[in-house]
GROMACS .gro file of C-alpha atoms in nm:
model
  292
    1UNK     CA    1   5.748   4.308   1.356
    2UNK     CA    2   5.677   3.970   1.188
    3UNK     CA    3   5.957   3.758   1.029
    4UNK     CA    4   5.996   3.546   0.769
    5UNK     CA    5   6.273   3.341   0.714
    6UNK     CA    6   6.375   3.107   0.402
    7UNK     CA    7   6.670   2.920   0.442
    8UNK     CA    8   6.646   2.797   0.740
    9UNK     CA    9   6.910   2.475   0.719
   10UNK     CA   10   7.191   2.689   0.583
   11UNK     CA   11   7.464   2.838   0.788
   12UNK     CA   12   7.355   3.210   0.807
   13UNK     CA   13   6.994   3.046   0.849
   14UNK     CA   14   7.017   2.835   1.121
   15UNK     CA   15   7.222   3.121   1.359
   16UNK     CA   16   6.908   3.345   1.241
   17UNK     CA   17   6.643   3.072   1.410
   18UNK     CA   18   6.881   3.059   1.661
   19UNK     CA   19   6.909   3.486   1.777
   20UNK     CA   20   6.548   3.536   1.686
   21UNK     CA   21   6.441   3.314   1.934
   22UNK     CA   22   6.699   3.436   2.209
   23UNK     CA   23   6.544   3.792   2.111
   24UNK     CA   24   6.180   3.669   2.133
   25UNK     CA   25   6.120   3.801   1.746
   26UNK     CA   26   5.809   3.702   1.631
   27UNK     CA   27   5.902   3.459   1.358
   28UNK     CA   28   5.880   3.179   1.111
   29UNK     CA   29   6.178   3.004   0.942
   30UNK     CA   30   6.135   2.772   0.607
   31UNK     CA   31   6.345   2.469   0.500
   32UNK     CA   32   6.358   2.475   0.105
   33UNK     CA   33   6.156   2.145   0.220
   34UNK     CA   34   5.917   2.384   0.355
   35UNK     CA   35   5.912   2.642   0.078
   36UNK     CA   36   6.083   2.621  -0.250
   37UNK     CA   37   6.166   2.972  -0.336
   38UNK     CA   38   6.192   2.929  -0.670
   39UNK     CA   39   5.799   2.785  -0.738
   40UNK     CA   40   5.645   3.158  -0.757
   41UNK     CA   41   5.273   3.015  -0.654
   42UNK     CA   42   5.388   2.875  -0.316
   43UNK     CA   43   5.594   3.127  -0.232
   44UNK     CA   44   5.241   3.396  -0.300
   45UNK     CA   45   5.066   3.188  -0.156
   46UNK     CA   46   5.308   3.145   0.197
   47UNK     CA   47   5.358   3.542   0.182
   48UNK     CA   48   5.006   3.597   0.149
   49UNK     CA   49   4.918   3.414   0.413
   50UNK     CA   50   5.205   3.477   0.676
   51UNK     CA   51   5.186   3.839   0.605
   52UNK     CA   52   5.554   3.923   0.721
   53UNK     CA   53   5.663   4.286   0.784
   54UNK     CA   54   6.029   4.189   0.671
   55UNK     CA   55   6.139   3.879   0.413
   56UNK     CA   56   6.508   3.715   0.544
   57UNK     CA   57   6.602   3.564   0.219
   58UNK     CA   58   6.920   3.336   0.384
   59UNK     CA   59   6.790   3.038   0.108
   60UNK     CA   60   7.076   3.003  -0.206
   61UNK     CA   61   7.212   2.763  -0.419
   62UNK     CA   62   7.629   2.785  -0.291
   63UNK     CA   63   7.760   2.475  -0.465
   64UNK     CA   64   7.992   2.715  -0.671
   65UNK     CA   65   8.174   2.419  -0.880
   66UNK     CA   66   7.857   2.232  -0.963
   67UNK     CA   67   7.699   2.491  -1.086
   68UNK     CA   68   7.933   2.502  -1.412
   69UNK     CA   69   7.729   2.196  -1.470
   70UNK     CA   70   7.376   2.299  -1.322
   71UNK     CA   71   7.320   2.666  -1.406
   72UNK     CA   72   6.950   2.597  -1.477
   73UNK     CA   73   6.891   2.489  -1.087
   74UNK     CA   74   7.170   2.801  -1.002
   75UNK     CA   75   6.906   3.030  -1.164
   76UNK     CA   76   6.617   2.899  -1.030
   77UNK     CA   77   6.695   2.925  -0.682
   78UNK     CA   78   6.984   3.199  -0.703
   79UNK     CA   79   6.748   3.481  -0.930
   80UNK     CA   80   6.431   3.369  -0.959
   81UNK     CA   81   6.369   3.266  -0.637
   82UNK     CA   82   6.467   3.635  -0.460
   83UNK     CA   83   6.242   3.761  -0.782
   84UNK     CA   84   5.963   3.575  -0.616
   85UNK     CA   85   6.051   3.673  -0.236
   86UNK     CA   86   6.064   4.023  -0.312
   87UNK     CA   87   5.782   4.062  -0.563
   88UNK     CA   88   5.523   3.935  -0.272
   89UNK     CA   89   5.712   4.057   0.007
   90UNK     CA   90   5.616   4.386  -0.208
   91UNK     CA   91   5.230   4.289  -0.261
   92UNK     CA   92   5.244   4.280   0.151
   93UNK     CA   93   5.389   4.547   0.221
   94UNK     CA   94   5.705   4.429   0.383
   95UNK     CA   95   6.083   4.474   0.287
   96UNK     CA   96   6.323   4.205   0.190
   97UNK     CA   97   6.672   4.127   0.286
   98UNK     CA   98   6.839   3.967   0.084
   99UNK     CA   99   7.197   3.784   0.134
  100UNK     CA  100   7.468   3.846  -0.161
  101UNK     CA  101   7.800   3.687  -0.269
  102UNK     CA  102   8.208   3.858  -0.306
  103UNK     CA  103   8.148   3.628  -0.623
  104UNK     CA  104   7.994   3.898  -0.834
  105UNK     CA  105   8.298   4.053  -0.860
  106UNK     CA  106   8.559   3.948  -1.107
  107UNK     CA  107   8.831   3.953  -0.836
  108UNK     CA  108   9.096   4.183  -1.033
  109UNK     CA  109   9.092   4.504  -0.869
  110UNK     CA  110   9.424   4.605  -0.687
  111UNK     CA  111   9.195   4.702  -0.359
  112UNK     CA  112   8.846   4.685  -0.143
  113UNK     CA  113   8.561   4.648  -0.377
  114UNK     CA  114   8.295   4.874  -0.294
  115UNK     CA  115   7.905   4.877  -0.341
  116UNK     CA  116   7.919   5.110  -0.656
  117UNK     CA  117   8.210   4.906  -0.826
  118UNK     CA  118   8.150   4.710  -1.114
  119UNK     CA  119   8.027   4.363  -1.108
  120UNK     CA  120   8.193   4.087  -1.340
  121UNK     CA  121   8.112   3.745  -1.200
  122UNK     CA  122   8.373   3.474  -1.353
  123UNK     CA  123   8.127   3.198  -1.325
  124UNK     CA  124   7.775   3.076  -1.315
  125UNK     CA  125   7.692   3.063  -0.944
  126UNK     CA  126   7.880   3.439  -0.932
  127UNK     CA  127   7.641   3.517  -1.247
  128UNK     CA  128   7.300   3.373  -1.053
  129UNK     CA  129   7.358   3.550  -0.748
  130UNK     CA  130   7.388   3.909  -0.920
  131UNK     CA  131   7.129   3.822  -1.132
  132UNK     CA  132   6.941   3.805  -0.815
  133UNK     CA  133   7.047   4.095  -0.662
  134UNK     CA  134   6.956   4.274  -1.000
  135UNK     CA  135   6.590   4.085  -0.973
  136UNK     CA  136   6.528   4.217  -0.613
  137UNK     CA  137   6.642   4.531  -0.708
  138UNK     CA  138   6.385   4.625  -1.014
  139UNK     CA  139   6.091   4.451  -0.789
  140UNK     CA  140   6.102   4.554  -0.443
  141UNK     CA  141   6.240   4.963  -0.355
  142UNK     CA  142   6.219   4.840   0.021
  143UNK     CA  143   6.548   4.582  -0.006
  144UNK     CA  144   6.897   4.542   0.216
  145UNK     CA  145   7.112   4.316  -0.053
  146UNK     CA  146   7.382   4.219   0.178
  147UNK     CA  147   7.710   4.115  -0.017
  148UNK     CA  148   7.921   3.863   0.230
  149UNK     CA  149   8.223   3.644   0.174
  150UNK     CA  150   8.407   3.315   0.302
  151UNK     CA  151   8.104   3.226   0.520
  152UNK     CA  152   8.195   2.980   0.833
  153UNK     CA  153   7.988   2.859   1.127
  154UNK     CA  154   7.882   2.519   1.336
  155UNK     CA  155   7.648   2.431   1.117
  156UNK     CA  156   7.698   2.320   0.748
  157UNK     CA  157   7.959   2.280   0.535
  158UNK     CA  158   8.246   2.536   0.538
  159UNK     CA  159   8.633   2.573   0.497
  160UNK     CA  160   8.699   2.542   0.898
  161UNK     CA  161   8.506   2.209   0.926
  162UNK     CA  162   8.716   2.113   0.574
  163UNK     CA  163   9.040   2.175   0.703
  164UNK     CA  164   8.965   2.017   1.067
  165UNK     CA  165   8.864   1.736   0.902
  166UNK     CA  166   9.115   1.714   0.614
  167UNK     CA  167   9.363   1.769   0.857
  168UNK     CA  168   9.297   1.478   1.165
  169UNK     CA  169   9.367   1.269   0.847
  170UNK     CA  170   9.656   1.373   0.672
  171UNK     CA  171   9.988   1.500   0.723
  172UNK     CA  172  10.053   1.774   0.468
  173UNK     CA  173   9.774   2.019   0.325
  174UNK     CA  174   9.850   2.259  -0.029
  175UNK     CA  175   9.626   2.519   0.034
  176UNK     CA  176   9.610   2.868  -0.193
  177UNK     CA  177   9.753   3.134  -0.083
  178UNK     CA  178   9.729   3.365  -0.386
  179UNK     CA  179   9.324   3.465  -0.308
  180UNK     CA  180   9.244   3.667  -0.050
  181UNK     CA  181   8.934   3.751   0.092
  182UNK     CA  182   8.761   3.818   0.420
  183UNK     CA  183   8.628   3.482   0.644
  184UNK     CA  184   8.289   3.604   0.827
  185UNK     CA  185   8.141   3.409   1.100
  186UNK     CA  186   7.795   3.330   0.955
  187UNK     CA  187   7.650   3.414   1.318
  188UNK     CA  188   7.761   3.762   1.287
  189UNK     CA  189   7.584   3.790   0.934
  190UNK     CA  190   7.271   3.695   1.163
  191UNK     CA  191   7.335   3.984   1.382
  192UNK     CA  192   7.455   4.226   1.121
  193UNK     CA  193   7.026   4.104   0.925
  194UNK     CA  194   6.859   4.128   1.278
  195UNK     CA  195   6.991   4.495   1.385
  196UNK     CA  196   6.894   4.613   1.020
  197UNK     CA  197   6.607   4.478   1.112
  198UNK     CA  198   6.601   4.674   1.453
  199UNK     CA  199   6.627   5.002   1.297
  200UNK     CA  200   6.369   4.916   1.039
  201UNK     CA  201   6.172   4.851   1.315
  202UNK     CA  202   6.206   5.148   1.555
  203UNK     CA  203   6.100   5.427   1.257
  204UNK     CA  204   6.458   5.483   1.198
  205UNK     CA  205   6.511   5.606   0.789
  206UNK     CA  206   6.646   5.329   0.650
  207UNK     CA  207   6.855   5.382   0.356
  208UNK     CA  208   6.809   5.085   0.123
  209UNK     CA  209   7.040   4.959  -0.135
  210UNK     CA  210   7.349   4.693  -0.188
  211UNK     CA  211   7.563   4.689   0.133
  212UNK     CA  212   7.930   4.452   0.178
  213UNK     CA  213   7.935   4.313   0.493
  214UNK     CA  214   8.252   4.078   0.549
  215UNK     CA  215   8.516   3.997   0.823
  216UNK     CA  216   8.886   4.182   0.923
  217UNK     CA  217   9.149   4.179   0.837
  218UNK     CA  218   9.162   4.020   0.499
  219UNK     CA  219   9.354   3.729   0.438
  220UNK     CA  220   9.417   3.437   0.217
  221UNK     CA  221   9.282   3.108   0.233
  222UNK     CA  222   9.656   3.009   0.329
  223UNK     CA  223   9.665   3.260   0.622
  224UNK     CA  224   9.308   3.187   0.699
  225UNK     CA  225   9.405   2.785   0.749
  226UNK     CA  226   9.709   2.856   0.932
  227UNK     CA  227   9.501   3.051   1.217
  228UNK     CA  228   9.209   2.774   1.222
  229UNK     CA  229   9.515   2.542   1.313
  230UNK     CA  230   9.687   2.758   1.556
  231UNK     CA  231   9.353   2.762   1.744
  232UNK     CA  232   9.275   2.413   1.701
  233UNK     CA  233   9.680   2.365   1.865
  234UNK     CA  234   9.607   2.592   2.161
  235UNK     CA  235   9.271   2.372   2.229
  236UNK     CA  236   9.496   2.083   2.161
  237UNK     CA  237   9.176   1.958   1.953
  238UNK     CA  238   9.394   1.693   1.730
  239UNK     CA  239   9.574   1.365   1.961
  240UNK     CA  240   9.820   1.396   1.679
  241UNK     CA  241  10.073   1.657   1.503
  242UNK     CA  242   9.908   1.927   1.285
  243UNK     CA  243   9.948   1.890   1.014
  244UNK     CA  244  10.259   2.097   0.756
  245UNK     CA  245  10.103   2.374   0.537
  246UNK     CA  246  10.176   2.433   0.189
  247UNK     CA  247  10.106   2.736   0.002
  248UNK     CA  248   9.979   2.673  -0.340
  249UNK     CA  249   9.871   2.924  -0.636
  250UNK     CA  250   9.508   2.889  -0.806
  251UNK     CA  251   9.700   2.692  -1.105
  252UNK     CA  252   9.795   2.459  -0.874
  253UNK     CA  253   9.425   2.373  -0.765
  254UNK     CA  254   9.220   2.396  -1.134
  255UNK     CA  255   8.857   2.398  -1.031
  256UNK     CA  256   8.542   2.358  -1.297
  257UNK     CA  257   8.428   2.720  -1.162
  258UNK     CA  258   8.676   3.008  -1.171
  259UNK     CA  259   8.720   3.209  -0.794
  260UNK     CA  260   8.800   3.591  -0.768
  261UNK     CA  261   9.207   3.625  -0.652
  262UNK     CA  262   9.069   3.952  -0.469
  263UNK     CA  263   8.753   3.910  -0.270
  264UNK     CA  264   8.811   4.200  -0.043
  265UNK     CA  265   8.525   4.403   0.041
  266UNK     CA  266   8.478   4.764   0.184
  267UNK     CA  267   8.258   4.758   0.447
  268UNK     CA  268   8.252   5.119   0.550
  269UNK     CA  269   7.905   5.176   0.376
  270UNK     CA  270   7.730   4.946   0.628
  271UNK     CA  271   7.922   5.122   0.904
  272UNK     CA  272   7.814   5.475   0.836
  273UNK     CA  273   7.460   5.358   0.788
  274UNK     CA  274   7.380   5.087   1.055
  275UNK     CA  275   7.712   5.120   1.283
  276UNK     CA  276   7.824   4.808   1.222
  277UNK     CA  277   8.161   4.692   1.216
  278UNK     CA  278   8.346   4.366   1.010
  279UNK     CA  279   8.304   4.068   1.170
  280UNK     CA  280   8.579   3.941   1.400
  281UNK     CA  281   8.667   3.586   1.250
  282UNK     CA  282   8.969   3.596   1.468
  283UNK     CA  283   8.728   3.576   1.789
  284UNK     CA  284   8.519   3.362   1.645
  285UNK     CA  285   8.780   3.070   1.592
  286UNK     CA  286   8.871   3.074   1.932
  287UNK     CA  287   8.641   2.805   2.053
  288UNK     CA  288   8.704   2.613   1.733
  289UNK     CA  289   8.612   2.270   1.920
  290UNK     CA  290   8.257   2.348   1.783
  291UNK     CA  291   8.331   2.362   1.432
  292UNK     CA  292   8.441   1.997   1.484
   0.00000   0.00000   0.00000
């Protein structure tokens, strides 16, 4: 089972390089450096050669506030680059996993969104990212579009590094409390990709389709900070006070790009299917000296 990864400097990326090689996968992970997803020759051309049996498409455009101003580069790397992944992942035979966003829904429903509900993306990155999924979809019937939220990890930017940071600096945060969502440990989207890739693998029937995959229990950002600082207490990881916590509504905190309030998924789809359960976020703060 050959791999191909694109992506390979972002968060969910770099834990993939990281558990493939642990697992001695046979595999090759791409920097956008290496291959831009969205130029549709190199990307035939790298397929073609590398002849993968499975496409990890972990390469996006996430900047979800600059987008408002750069939707062209949004769509470029957010639909047509999966549009090119999964069009020669088809020519080769092999199947394509793609990662997804909670920002393809519009954020308004009173629970857990699930696969099947309706998608109504409040701003341009939201709007790229579906438009992907939709592009993967209608190209490639051999696809895993895995729909994630809050992403954290060591490596890259994320909300845990923001508020360690933020917070060794100043004395009082506002931070909203009025969306809530589910924080996933970006290593346990790796594991989640790599043991679909398993039962691929092993002859299993694989049931393809859209699939959420998030971290429990939900929570808002204001909850969510309030736990990365409890852990950062216990490690005593700050020489000084931590720092007071203020809960703030969205209109507090206008952003160019609009967020969904509820960005709660259901993940029992992927846990009938593959067995796998949310991600633990909780247990993955605990050592939060490496998100530092």
């Amino acid at each position: 089972m050959k791999i191909v990864v694109t992506g390979a400097n972002g968060q969910v990326g770099y834990c993939l390089q990281q558990q493939l090689r642990e697992q001695d996968f046979d595999f090759v992970a791409l920097t956008r450096s290496e291959l831009d997803i969205s130029d549709t020759n190199a990307v035939n051309t790298c397929i073609a050669e590398l002849k993968p049996d499975v496409i990890i498409n972990a390469a996006a455009y996430t900047a979800v506030d600059k987008a408002e101003q750069e939707p062209e580069l949004a769509y470029a790397i957010n639909r047509d680059g999966p549009a090119n992944l999964a069009r020669a992942a088809k020519t080769v035979g092999a199947a394509i996993l793609h990662i997804s966003t909670d920002y393809v829904f519009g954020g308004d429903a009173s629970g857990s969104y699930r696969e099947e509900d309706e998608a109504a993306p409040q701003g341009i990155y939201g709007q790229s990212k579906l438009a992907g999924e939709h592009a993967v979809i209608a190209t490639n019937d051999k696809h895993i579009i895995l729909r994630t939220a809050w992403v954290f990890g060591e490596h890259g930017n994320n909300f845990v590094k923001t508020m360690l940071r933020l917070g060794s600096s100043r004395e009082s945060l506002g931070i909203v409390a009025d969306q809530e969502g589910g924080p996933t440990y970006a290593g346990d989207i790796a594991t989640t990709l790599i043991q679909i890739v398993k039962h691929y693998a092993s002859g299993n029937p694989t049931i393809w389709g859209i699939y959420h995959y998030s971290g429990a229990p939900h929570i808002s950002w204001f909850g969510f900070a309030q736990k990365i600082f409890s852990a950062a207490e216990k490690t005593k990881l700050y020489n000084k006070a931590i720092p007071q916590l203020n809960a703030i509504g969205t209109a507090d905190y206008p952003t160019p790009a609009k967020r969904p309030a509820n960005s709660k998924l259901d993940c029992s789809k992927i846990e009938k299917n593959f067995g796998i359960k949310p991600s633990n976020w909780g247990a993955a703060l605990e050592n939060i000296a490496r998100y530092s």
